[in-house]
Short mmCIF file of C-alpha atoms in Angstrom, two decimals:
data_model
loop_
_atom_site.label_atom_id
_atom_site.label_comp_id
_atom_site.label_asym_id
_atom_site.label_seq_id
_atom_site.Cartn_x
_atom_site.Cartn_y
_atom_site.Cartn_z
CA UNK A 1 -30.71 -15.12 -0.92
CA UNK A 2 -32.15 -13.98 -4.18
CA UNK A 3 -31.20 -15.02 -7.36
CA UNK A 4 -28.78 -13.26 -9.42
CA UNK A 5 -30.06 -10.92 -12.69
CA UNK A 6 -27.43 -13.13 -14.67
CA UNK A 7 -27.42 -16.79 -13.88
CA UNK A 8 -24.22 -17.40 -15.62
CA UNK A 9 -21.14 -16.63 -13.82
CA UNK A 10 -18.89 -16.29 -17.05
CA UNK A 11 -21.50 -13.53 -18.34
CA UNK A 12 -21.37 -11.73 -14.96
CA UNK A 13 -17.20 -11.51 -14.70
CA UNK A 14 -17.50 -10.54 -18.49
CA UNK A 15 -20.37 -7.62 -17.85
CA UNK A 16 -17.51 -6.95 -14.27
CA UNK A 17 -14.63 -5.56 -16.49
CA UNK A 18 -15.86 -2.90 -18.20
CA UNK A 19 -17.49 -1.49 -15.39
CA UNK A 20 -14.56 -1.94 -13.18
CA UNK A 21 -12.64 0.17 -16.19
CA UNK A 22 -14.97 2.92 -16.06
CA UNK A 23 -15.40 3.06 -12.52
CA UNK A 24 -11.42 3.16 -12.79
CA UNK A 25 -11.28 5.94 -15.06
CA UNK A 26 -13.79 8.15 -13.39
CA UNK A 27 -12.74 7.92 -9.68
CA UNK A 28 -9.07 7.21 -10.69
CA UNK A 29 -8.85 10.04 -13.27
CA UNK A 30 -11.01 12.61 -10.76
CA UNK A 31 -8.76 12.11 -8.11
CA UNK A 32 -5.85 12.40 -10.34
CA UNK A 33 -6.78 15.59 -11.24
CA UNK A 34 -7.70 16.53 -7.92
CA UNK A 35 -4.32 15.65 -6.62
CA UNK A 36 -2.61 17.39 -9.22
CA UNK A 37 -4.68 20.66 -7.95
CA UNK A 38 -3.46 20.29 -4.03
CA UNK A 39 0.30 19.83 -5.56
CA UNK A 40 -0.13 23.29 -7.03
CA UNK A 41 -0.27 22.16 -10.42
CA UNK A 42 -1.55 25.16 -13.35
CA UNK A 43 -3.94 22.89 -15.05
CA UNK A 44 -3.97 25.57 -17.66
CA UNK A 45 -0.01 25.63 -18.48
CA UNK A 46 0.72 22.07 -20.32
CA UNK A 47 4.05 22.48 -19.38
CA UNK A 48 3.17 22.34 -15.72
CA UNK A 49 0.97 19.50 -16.32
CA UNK A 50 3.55 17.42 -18.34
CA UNK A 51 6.24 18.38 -16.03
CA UNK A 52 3.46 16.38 -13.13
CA UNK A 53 3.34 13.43 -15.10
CA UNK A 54 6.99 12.91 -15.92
CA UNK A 55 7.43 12.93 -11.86
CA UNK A 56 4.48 10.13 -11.83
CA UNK A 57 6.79 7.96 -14.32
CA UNK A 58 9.88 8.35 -11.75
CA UNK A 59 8.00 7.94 -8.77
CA UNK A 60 9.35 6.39 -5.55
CA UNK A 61 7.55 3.35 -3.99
CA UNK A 62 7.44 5.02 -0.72
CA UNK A 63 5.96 8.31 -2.34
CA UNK A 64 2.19 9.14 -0.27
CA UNK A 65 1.34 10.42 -3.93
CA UNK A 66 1.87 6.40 -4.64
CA UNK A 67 -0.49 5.66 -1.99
CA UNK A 68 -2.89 7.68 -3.01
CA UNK A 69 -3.24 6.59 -6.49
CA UNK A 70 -3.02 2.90 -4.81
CA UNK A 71 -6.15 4.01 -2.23
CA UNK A 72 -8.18 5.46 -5.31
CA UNK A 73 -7.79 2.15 -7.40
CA UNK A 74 -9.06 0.01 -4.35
CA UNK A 75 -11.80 3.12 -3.81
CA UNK A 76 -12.76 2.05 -7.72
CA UNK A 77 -12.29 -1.09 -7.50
CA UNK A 78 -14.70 -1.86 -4.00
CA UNK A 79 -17.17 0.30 -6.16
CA UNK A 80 -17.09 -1.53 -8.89
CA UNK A 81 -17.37 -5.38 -7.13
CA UNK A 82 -20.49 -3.40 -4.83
CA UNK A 83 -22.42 -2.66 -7.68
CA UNK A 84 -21.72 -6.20 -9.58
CA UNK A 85 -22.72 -7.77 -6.24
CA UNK A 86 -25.82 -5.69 -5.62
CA UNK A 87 -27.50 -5.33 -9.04
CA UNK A 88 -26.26 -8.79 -10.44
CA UNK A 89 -25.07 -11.16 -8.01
CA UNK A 90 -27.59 -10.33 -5.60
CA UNK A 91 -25.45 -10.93 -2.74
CA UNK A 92 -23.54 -8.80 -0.35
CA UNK A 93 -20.22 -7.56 -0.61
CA UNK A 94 -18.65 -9.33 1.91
CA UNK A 95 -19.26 -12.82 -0.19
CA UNK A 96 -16.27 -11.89 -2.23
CA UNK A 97 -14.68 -13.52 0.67
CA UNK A 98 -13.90 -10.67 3.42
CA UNK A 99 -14.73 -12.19 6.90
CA UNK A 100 -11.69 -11.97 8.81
CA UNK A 101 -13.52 -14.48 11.86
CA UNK A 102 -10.47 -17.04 12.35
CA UNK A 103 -8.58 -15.82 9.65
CA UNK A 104 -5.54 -14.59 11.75
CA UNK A 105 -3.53 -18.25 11.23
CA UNK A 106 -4.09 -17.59 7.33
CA UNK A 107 -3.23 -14.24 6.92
CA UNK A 108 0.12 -15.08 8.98
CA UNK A 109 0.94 -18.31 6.75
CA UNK A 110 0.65 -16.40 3.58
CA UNK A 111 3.15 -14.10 4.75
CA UNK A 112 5.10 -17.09 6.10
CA UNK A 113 4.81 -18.75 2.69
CA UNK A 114 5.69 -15.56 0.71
CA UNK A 115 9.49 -14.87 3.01
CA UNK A 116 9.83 -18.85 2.03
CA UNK A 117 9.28 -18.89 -1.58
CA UNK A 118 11.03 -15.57 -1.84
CA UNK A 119 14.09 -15.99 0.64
CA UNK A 120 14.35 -19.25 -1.34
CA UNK A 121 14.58 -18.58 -4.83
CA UNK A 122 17.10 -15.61 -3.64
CA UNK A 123 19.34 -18.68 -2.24
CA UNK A 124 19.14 -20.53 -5.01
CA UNK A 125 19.97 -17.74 -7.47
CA UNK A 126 22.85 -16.89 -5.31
CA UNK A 127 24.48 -20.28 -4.83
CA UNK A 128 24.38 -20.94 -8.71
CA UNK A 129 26.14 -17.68 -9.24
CA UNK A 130 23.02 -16.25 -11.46
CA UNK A 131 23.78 -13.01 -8.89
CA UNK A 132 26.14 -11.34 -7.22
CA UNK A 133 25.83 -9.56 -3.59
CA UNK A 134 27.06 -6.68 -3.15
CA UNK A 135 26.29 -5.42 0.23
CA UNK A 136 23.47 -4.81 2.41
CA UNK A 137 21.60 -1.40 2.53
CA UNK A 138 19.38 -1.80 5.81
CA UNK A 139 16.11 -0.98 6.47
CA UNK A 140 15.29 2.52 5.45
CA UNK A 141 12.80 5.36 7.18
CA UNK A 142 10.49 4.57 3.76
CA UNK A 143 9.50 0.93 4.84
CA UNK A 144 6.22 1.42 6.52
CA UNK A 145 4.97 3.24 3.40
CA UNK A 146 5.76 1.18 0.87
CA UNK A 147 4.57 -1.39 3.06
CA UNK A 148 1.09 0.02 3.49
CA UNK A 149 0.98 1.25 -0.72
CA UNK A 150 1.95 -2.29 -1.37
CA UNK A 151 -0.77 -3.80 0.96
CA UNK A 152 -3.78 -1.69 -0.40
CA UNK A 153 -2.45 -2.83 -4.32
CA UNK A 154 -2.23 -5.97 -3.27
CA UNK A 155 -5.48 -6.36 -1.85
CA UNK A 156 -7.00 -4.34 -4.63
CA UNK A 157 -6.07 -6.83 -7.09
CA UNK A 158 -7.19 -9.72 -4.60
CA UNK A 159 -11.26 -8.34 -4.25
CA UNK A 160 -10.83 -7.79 -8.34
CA UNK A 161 -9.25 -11.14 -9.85
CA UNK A 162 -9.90 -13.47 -7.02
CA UNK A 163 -12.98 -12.34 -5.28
CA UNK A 164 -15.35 -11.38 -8.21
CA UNK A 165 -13.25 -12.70 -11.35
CA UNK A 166 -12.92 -16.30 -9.98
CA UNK A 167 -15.48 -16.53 -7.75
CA UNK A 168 -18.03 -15.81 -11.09
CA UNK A 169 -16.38 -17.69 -13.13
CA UNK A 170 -16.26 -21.02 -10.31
CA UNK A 171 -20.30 -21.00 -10.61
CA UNK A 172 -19.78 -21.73 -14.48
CA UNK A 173 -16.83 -23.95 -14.52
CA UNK A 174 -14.55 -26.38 -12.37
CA UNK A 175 -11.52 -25.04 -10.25
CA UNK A 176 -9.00 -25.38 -13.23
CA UNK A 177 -10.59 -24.14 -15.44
CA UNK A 178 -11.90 -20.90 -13.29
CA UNK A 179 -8.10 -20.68 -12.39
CA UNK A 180 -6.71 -21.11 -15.83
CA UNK A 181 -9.22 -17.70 -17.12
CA UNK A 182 -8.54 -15.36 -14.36
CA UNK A 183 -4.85 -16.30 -14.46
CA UNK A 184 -4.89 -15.08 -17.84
CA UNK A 185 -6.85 -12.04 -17.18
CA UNK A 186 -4.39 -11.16 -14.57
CA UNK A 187 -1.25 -11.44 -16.95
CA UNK A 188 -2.80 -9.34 -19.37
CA UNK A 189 -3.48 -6.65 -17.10
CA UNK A 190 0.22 -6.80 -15.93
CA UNK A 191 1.37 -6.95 -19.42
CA UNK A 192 2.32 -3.32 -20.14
CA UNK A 193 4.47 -3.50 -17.41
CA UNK A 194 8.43 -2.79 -17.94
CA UNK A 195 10.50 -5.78 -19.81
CA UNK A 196 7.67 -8.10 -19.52
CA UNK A 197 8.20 -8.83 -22.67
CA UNK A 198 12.38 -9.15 -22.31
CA UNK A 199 11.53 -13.19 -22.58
CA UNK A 200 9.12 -15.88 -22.33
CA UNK A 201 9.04 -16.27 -18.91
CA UNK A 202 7.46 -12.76 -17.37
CA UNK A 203 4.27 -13.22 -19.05
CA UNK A 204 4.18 -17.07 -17.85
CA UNK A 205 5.50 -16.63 -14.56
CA UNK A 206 2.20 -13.97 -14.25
CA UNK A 207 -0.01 -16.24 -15.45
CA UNK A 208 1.63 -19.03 -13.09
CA UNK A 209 0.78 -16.40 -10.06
CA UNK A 210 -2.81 -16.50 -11.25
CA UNK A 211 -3.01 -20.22 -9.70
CA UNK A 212 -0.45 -20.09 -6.72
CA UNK A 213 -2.72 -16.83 -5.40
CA UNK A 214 -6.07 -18.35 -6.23
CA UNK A 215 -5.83 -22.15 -5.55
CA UNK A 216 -6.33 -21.13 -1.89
CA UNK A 217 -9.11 -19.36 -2.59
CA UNK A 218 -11.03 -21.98 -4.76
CA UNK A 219 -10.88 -24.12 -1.46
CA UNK A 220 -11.68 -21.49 1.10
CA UNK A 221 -13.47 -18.39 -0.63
CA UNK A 222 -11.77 -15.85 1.72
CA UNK A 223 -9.50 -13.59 0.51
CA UNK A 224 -7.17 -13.05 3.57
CA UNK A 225 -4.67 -16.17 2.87
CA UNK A 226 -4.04 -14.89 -0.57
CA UNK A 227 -3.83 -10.94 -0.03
CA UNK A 228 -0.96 -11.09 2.24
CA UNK A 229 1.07 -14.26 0.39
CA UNK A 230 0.73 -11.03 -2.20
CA UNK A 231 1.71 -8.31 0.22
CA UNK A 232 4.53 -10.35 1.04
CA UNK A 233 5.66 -11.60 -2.17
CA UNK A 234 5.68 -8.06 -3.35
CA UNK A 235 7.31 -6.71 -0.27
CA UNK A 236 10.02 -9.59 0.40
CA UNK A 237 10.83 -9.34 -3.55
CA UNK A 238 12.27 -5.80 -2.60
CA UNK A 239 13.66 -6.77 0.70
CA UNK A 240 15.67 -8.64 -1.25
CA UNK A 241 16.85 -6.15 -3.84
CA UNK A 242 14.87 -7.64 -6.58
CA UNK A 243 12.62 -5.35 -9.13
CA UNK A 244 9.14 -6.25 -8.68
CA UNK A 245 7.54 -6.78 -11.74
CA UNK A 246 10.37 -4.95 -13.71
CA UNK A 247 10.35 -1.78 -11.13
CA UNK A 248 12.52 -0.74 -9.16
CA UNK A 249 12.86 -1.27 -5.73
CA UNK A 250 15.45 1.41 -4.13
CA UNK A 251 12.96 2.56 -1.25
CA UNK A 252 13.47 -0.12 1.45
CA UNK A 253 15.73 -3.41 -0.66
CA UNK A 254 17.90 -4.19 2.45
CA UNK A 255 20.20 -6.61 -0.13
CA UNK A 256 21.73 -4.82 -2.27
CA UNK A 257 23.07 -7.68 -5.37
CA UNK A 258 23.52 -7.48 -9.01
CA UNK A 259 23.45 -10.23 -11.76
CA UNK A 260 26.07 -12.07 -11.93
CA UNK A 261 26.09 -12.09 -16.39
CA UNK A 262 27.70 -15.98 -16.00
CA UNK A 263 24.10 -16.85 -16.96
CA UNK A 264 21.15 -15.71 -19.09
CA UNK A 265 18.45 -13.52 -18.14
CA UNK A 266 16.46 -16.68 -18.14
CA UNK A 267 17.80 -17.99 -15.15
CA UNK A 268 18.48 -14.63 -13.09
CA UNK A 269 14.96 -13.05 -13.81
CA UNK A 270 16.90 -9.78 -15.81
CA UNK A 271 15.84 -6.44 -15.68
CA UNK A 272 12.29 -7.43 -14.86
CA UNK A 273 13.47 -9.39 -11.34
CA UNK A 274 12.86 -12.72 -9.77
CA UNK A 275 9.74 -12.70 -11.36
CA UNK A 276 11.53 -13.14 -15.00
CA UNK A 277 13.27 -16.34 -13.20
CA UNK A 278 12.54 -19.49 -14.86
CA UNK A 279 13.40 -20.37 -11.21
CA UNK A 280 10.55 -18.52 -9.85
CA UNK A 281 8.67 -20.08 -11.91
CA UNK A 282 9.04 -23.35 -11.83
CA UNK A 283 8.76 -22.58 -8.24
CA UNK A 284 5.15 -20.96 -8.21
CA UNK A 285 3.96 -24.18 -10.07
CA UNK A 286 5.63 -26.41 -6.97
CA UNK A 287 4.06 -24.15 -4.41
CA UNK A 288 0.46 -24.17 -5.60
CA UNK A 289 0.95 -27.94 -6.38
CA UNK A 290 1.92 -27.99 -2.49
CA UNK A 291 -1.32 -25.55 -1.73
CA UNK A 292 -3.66 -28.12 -3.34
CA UNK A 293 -2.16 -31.07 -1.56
CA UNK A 294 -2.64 -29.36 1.74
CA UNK A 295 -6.16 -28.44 1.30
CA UNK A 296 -6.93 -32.06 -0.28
CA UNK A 297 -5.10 -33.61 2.07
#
């Protein structure tokens, strides 16, 4: 293996982001456009063009224009982490962790693990009153989309923050401390993101998800246990009826529940969902406490 161009693995996820944001822009914002074309947009009538993106802003989960924008971020993305890995790692993609070989018993725990934590913190919520069910919905004919958009975003942001991000940043400094810098770089890019802001806890409970998905990872260096506890915890958050991330979830929730108002939005998560639950997230510190045990066992 030859050395990389930059021996420092800080420097090297550092020189990674603003490439990965241009790479973004270009094939993100080409495709955009190019999409906006096939729809039989008039790129010369502003009006039409507006009248494109206010649709974008109301957008349904299980919308194919969702998966497309989700396939050209991972398109950017896998772009980006091949040209870090050729020109200054000096290694080949697939050392961002992508060998599947035995990896079938890890991709089905971390879906496992995801309906556990998140069929878990819905029980607790529920028995302490913080909400209120109101029915069930049922599956709807949407589910196998937004299961598939949700898959590719979640694995998009697994090759980004835990295959280049920490992996870099492990050959510089230990596992906490690798952890504790990507977690933050994840919450920042999540923090434009609606009512992350409505408390404390959003922005914490992101950064908290930094560790629980990467503690694995730090252990292993495969991505596959990770990328579906994601998929899932993203998916079973709207099986559930819960917003993910403060969006909502009205394509395939098969629980339809409300908050209860007996407590504060604190407890219940509020308009951003579970993942604004000071429950959640004193649950994601438990479960990658639990992660490190098992791998240190």
């Amino acid at each position: 293996m030859s050395e990389p161009t930059v021996k420092k693995g800080w420097l090297r996820a550092l020189i990674f982001m603003p490439i990965w944001f241009l790479t973004m822009m270009v094939v993100v914002g080409g495709g955009s456009v190019l999409m906006m074309v096939l729809a039989g947009v008039d790129m010369q009538d502003p009006a039409s063009v507006e009248g494109y993106a206010a649709g974008m802003e109301s957008m349904d989960f299980a919308s194919p224009v969702m998966l497309g924008m989700s396939v050209l971020q991972i398109l950017a993305s896998f772009l980006a982490i091949w040209f870090m890995m050729a020109v200054f790692n000096k290694e080949p993609l697939s050392n961002i962790g992508l060998s599947i070989k035995d990896r079938g018993q890890e991709m089905l725990a971390g879906l496992g693990a995801a309906l556990l934590f998140i069929g878990g913190i819905f029980l607790i919520l529920w028995c302490f009153g913080a909400i209120t069910v109101t029915g069930a919905v049922g599956l709807k004919p949407g589910v196998m989309m937004v299961s598939l958009m949700l898959f590719v975003a979640a694995f998009d942001e697994e090759i980004v923050f835990r295959g280049y991000v920490l992996n870099n940043l492990m050959d510089s400094m230990n596992r906490w401390w690798a952890l504790g810098v990507s977690s933050v770089v994840f919450a920042l890019m999540h923090a434009g993101n609606p009512n992350v802001w409505s408390t404390f806890v959003p922005m914490t409970e992101l950064f908290a998800a930094g560790f629980i998905l990467g503690i694995s990872y730090t252990f292993t260096k495969n991505l596959w246990f990770p990328t579906f506890f994601h998929f899932g915890w993203n998916f079973f958050q709207g099986l559930f009826g819960f917003e993910i991330s403060g969006m909502g979830v009205d394509s395939w929730k098969a629980i339809a529940h409300e908050n209860s108002g007996e407590v504060s939005d604190i407890i219940s998560g509020g308009a951003f969902g579970i993942e604004g639950s000071i429950i959640s997230l004193c649950s994601t510190v438990l479960g990658t406490y639990l992660i490190y045990k098992y791998y240190t066992k």
